[in-house]
């Protein structure tokens, strides 16, 4: 989910969906274009996507990042992002695509759930974030000619994407800070950047860092929260977001305080 500046809103492709606007869409295994959309993609994974996928596959964050992704630095951002690596076949299919469909369906990424709607983050005059939605089915997607009428909200509920959306928005708010260089002369390959990338995308290593380094001597975290962070990747990711915001930008945290 990228940040959208006010001067770009009217110029973006697709139909902007206002509150209450509807669109037509339905996807099902009998449709002639079944699976056509799962190939040759620039599929960016958000931190919550990585957690869901590596847990679905039963592998570590390290292994997942190594086997399935590439880190890229996009223009206009000082924070590397994670791109799902397509298979090395003629059609460059998604590594999770099978003849019968998506093999990670219950834990498929946020962008797959939202499709054919894409979201962007807009900051209003008060600095509050708003999600903007655009209906953008590609021409080959026949689902747009089906008769199911939806709103962005009903589509999100249908795809069980609410939690994904909350986590993606939270991350997009922090990522928007990286339009400025927080690394100084170290640059985005330096030790500070590596720590931040680890905290956001490699939740297993971040857990190790929190519980097996001097982290808990430097920062105070309530015992009941510590228990949650030990057990649940999703809860720990929220600590990671707050820690990044504090570590790099000095933004006051809620989940911990300085010792
Ligand atoms: S192209 Fe559209 S309708 Fe076809 S499988 Fe993909 S999402 Fe469904
Ligand atoms: S994760 Fe699943 S839904 Fe998403 S592109 Fe891959 S196969 Fe398709």
XYZ file of C-alpha atoms and ligand atoms in Angstrom:
275
model
C 0.000 0.000 0.000
C 1.680 3.187 -1.202
C 1.153 6.714 0.046
C -0.896 8.820 -2.379
C -0.270 12.570 -2.593
C -3.325 14.819 -3.110
C -2.177 16.032 -6.565
C -1.991 12.413 -7.818
C -5.462 11.212 -6.732
C -7.344 12.176 -9.930
C -4.540 10.880 -12.171
C -4.309 7.292 -10.949
C -5.624 4.413 -13.099
C -8.860 2.658 -12.185
C -12.148 3.885 -10.720
C -11.856 5.550 -7.321
C -14.411 4.075 -4.955
C -16.087 6.554 -2.616
C -17.926 5.420 0.541
C -20.973 3.430 -0.530
C -19.790 3.019 -4.149
C -20.236 -0.446 -5.578
C -18.519 -2.584 -8.199
C -19.256 -5.934 -9.821
C -16.962 -8.891 -9.294
C -16.935 -12.606 -8.659
C -14.118 -15.110 -8.961
C -14.647 -18.879 -9.017
C -12.834 -22.011 -10.248
C -15.120 -22.441 -13.281
C -14.349 -19.046 -14.765
C -12.386 -19.163 -18.057
C -9.587 -16.929 -16.742
C -9.047 -19.049 -13.595
C -5.479 -18.556 -12.286
C -4.453 -16.149 -15.081
C -3.920 -13.417 -12.513
C -1.367 -15.431 -10.485
C 1.597 -15.019 -12.817
C 4.279 -12.505 -13.719
C 3.413 -10.287 -10.765
C 5.192 -7.568 -8.850
C 3.691 -8.865 -5.634
C 4.956 -6.855 -2.672
C 4.598 -8.630 0.650
C 3.804 -6.687 3.791
C 5.255 -7.752 7.166
C 1.997 -9.438 8.220
C 1.898 -11.353 4.899
C 5.347 -12.778 5.630
C 4.237 -14.003 9.064
C 1.109 -15.682 7.698
C 2.938 -17.318 4.798
C 5.950 -18.624 6.733
C 3.610 -20.044 9.400
C 1.424 -21.638 6.724
C 4.501 -23.279 5.206
C 5.871 -24.233 8.651
C 9.267 -22.658 8.034
C 11.293 -19.910 9.727
C 11.209 -16.266 8.624
C 14.846 -16.621 7.526
C 14.040 -19.593 5.334
C 10.970 -17.905 3.874
C 12.832 -14.696 3.018
C 15.708 -16.646 1.495
C 13.631 -19.090 -0.572
C 10.709 -16.979 -1.696
C 11.589 -13.290 -1.749
C 13.848 -10.507 -2.981
C 14.415 -7.235 -1.120
C 14.140 -4.124 -3.274
C 14.499 -0.423 -2.648
C 11.745 1.453 -4.445
C 12.194 4.992 -5.712
C 11.066 7.561 -3.135
C 11.561 5.276 -0.114
C 14.545 4.653 2.149
C 13.217 1.329 3.419
C 13.695 -1.914 1.455
C 10.554 -3.845 0.599
C 9.957 -7.516 0.019
C 8.887 -8.855 -3.343
C 7.593 -12.410 -3.817
C 9.928 -14.172 -6.270
C 8.030 -15.699 -9.190
C 8.885 -19.237 -10.337
C 11.560 -19.649 -13.000
C 9.230 -20.978 -15.686
C 8.047 -19.500 -18.979
C 4.970 -17.924 -17.458
C 6.700 -16.769 -14.258
C 3.923 -18.183 -12.133
C 3.492 -17.435 -8.443
C 5.417 -20.096 -6.470
C 2.189 -20.987 -4.658
C 0.077 -21.562 -7.764
C -1.117 -25.112 -8.473
C -3.493 -26.549 -11.092
C -6.297 -26.371 -8.563
C -5.555 -22.806 -7.489
C -3.684 -21.108 -4.665
C -1.912 -23.577 -2.353
C -1.667 -21.015 0.479
C -5.238 -19.740 0.090
C -6.141 -19.362 3.823
C -2.969 -17.288 4.294
C -2.659 -15.634 0.887
C -1.210 -12.090 0.899
C -3.207 -8.920 1.399
C -2.863 -7.822 -2.244
C -4.339 -11.153 -3.431
C -7.295 -10.700 -1.086
C -7.961 -7.123 -2.244
C -7.685 -7.836 -5.974
C -9.238 -6.321 -8.152
C -9.334 -3.426 -5.690
C -6.076 -1.660 -4.853
C -5.603 0.524 -1.807
C -3.439 3.549 -1.107
C -2.824 5.638 1.981
C -3.668 9.342 1.948
C -2.758 11.765 4.753
C -5.352 14.508 5.242
C -4.645 18.084 6.406
C -4.702 16.970 10.056
C -2.091 14.302 9.323
C -4.634 11.487 9.785
C -4.389 8.566 7.387
C -7.282 7.555 5.118
C -7.443 4.484 2.900
C -8.317 5.218 -0.734
C -9.634 2.364 -2.870
C -9.465 1.944 -6.643
C -11.271 -0.689 -8.709
C -8.738 -1.887 -11.270
C -9.483 -5.261 -12.852
C -7.154 -5.997 -15.797
C -8.930 -6.602 -19.124
C -8.354 -10.379 -18.994
C -10.121 -10.682 -15.623
C -13.623 -11.911 -16.445
C -14.780 -11.601 -12.849
C -15.684 -7.969 -13.553
C -18.537 -9.143 -15.834
C -20.167 -11.287 -13.138
C -23.303 -10.073 -11.377
C -22.148 -9.933 -7.742
C -22.354 -6.332 -6.500
C -19.889 -5.362 -3.764
C -18.507 -2.412 -1.815
C -14.846 -2.237 -0.669
C -16.095 -3.118 2.841
C -18.222 -6.098 1.803
C -15.384 -7.386 -0.420
C -12.931 -7.101 2.499
C -15.312 -9.039 4.743
C -15.880 -11.664 2.033
C -12.117 -12.169 1.705
C -11.502 -12.138 5.494
C -9.060 -9.314 4.891
C -9.905 -7.001 7.819
C -6.960 -8.014 10.011
C -4.624 -7.883 7.022
C -5.882 -4.432 6.199
C -5.359 -3.119 9.756
C -1.794 -4.448 9.862
C -1.002 -3.149 6.369
C -2.288 0.337 7.205
C -0.260 0.391 10.441
C 2.875 -0.566 8.512
C 2.121 1.881 5.671
C 1.869 4.704 8.229
C 5.344 3.895 9.546
C 6.772 3.254 6.103
C 5.605 6.696 4.978
C 8.194 8.137 7.397
C 10.914 6.633 5.217
C 10.511 9.266 2.547
C 13.320 10.923 4.519
C 16.700 9.257 4.997
C 16.956 7.970 8.596
C 20.263 6.175 8.002
C 22.579 9.170 7.644
C 25.917 8.352 6.046
C 25.487 4.581 6.735
C 22.937 4.386 3.921
C 20.227 1.709 3.485
C 22.794 -1.135 3.521
C 24.282 -0.122 6.893
C 23.892 -1.826 10.294
C 20.970 0.362 11.437
C 18.994 -0.437 8.289
C 19.742 -4.153 8.669
C 18.397 -4.077 12.242
C 15.230 -2.282 11.148
C 14.650 -4.657 8.226
C 15.148 -7.649 10.544
C 12.661 -6.261 13.076
C 9.962 -5.733 10.459
C 10.373 -8.732 8.166
C 12.175 -11.404 10.157
C 9.942 -11.904 13.168
C 11.797 -15.002 14.433
C 15.082 -13.066 14.596
C 13.328 -10.102 16.185
C 11.949 -12.402 18.919
C 15.471 -13.673 19.532
C 16.704 -10.078 19.702
C 13.990 -9.073 22.205
C 14.389 -12.054 24.544
C 18.057 -12.990 24.155
C 19.857 -9.654 24.061
C 19.998 -6.645 26.403
C 16.686 -5.402 24.901
C 14.661 -6.060 28.077
C 17.305 -4.294 30.178
C 17.052 -1.210 27.988
C 13.272 -1.207 27.587
C 10.589 -2.064 30.138
C 7.735 -4.265 28.936
C 4.934 -5.498 31.215
C 5.106 -9.224 32.015
C 1.712 -10.029 30.482
C 2.749 -8.324 27.241
C 6.066 -10.178 27.240
C 4.110 -13.450 27.354
C 2.069 -12.413 24.320
C 5.174 -11.341 22.411
C 6.831 -14.679 23.114
C 3.860 -16.670 21.828
C 2.272 -14.664 19.035
C 4.073 -13.373 15.926
C 1.232 -10.959 15.207
C 1.513 -9.325 18.650
C 5.287 -9.173 18.375
C 4.974 -7.439 15.006
C 3.161 -4.591 16.737
C 6.118 -4.234 19.114
C 8.445 -4.274 16.117
C 6.519 -1.408 14.447
C 6.623 0.661 17.635
C 10.270 -0.073 18.226
C 11.232 1.014 14.674
C 9.248 4.239 15.066
C 10.976 4.914 18.391
C 14.473 3.742 17.420
C 14.619 5.751 14.194
C 12.207 8.623 14.704
C 11.843 8.995 18.477
C 8.064 8.433 18.299
C 6.704 7.673 21.764
C 5.769 4.002 22.183
C 2.736 2.527 24.004
C 3.993 -1.013 24.418
C 7.298 -0.312 26.192
C 9.224 2.446 27.920
C 12.888 3.209 28.539
C 14.347 1.565 31.673
S -8.401 -13.167 -13.527
Fe -10.024 -12.333 -12.173
S -11.773 -13.718 -12.334
Fe -9.975 -14.735 -13.283
S -9.161 -16.003 -11.637
Fe -8.084 -14.054 -11.520
S -9.285 -12.779 -10.118
Fe -10.552 -14.528 -10.702
S -0.424 -16.240 -3.331
Fe -2.090 -17.443 -4.184
S -3.635 -15.921 -4.813
Fe -1.684 -14.836 -4.540
S -0.718 -14.797 -6.550
Fe 0.045 -16.600 -5.473
S -1.297 -18.290 -6.091
Fe -2.321 -16.370 -6.610
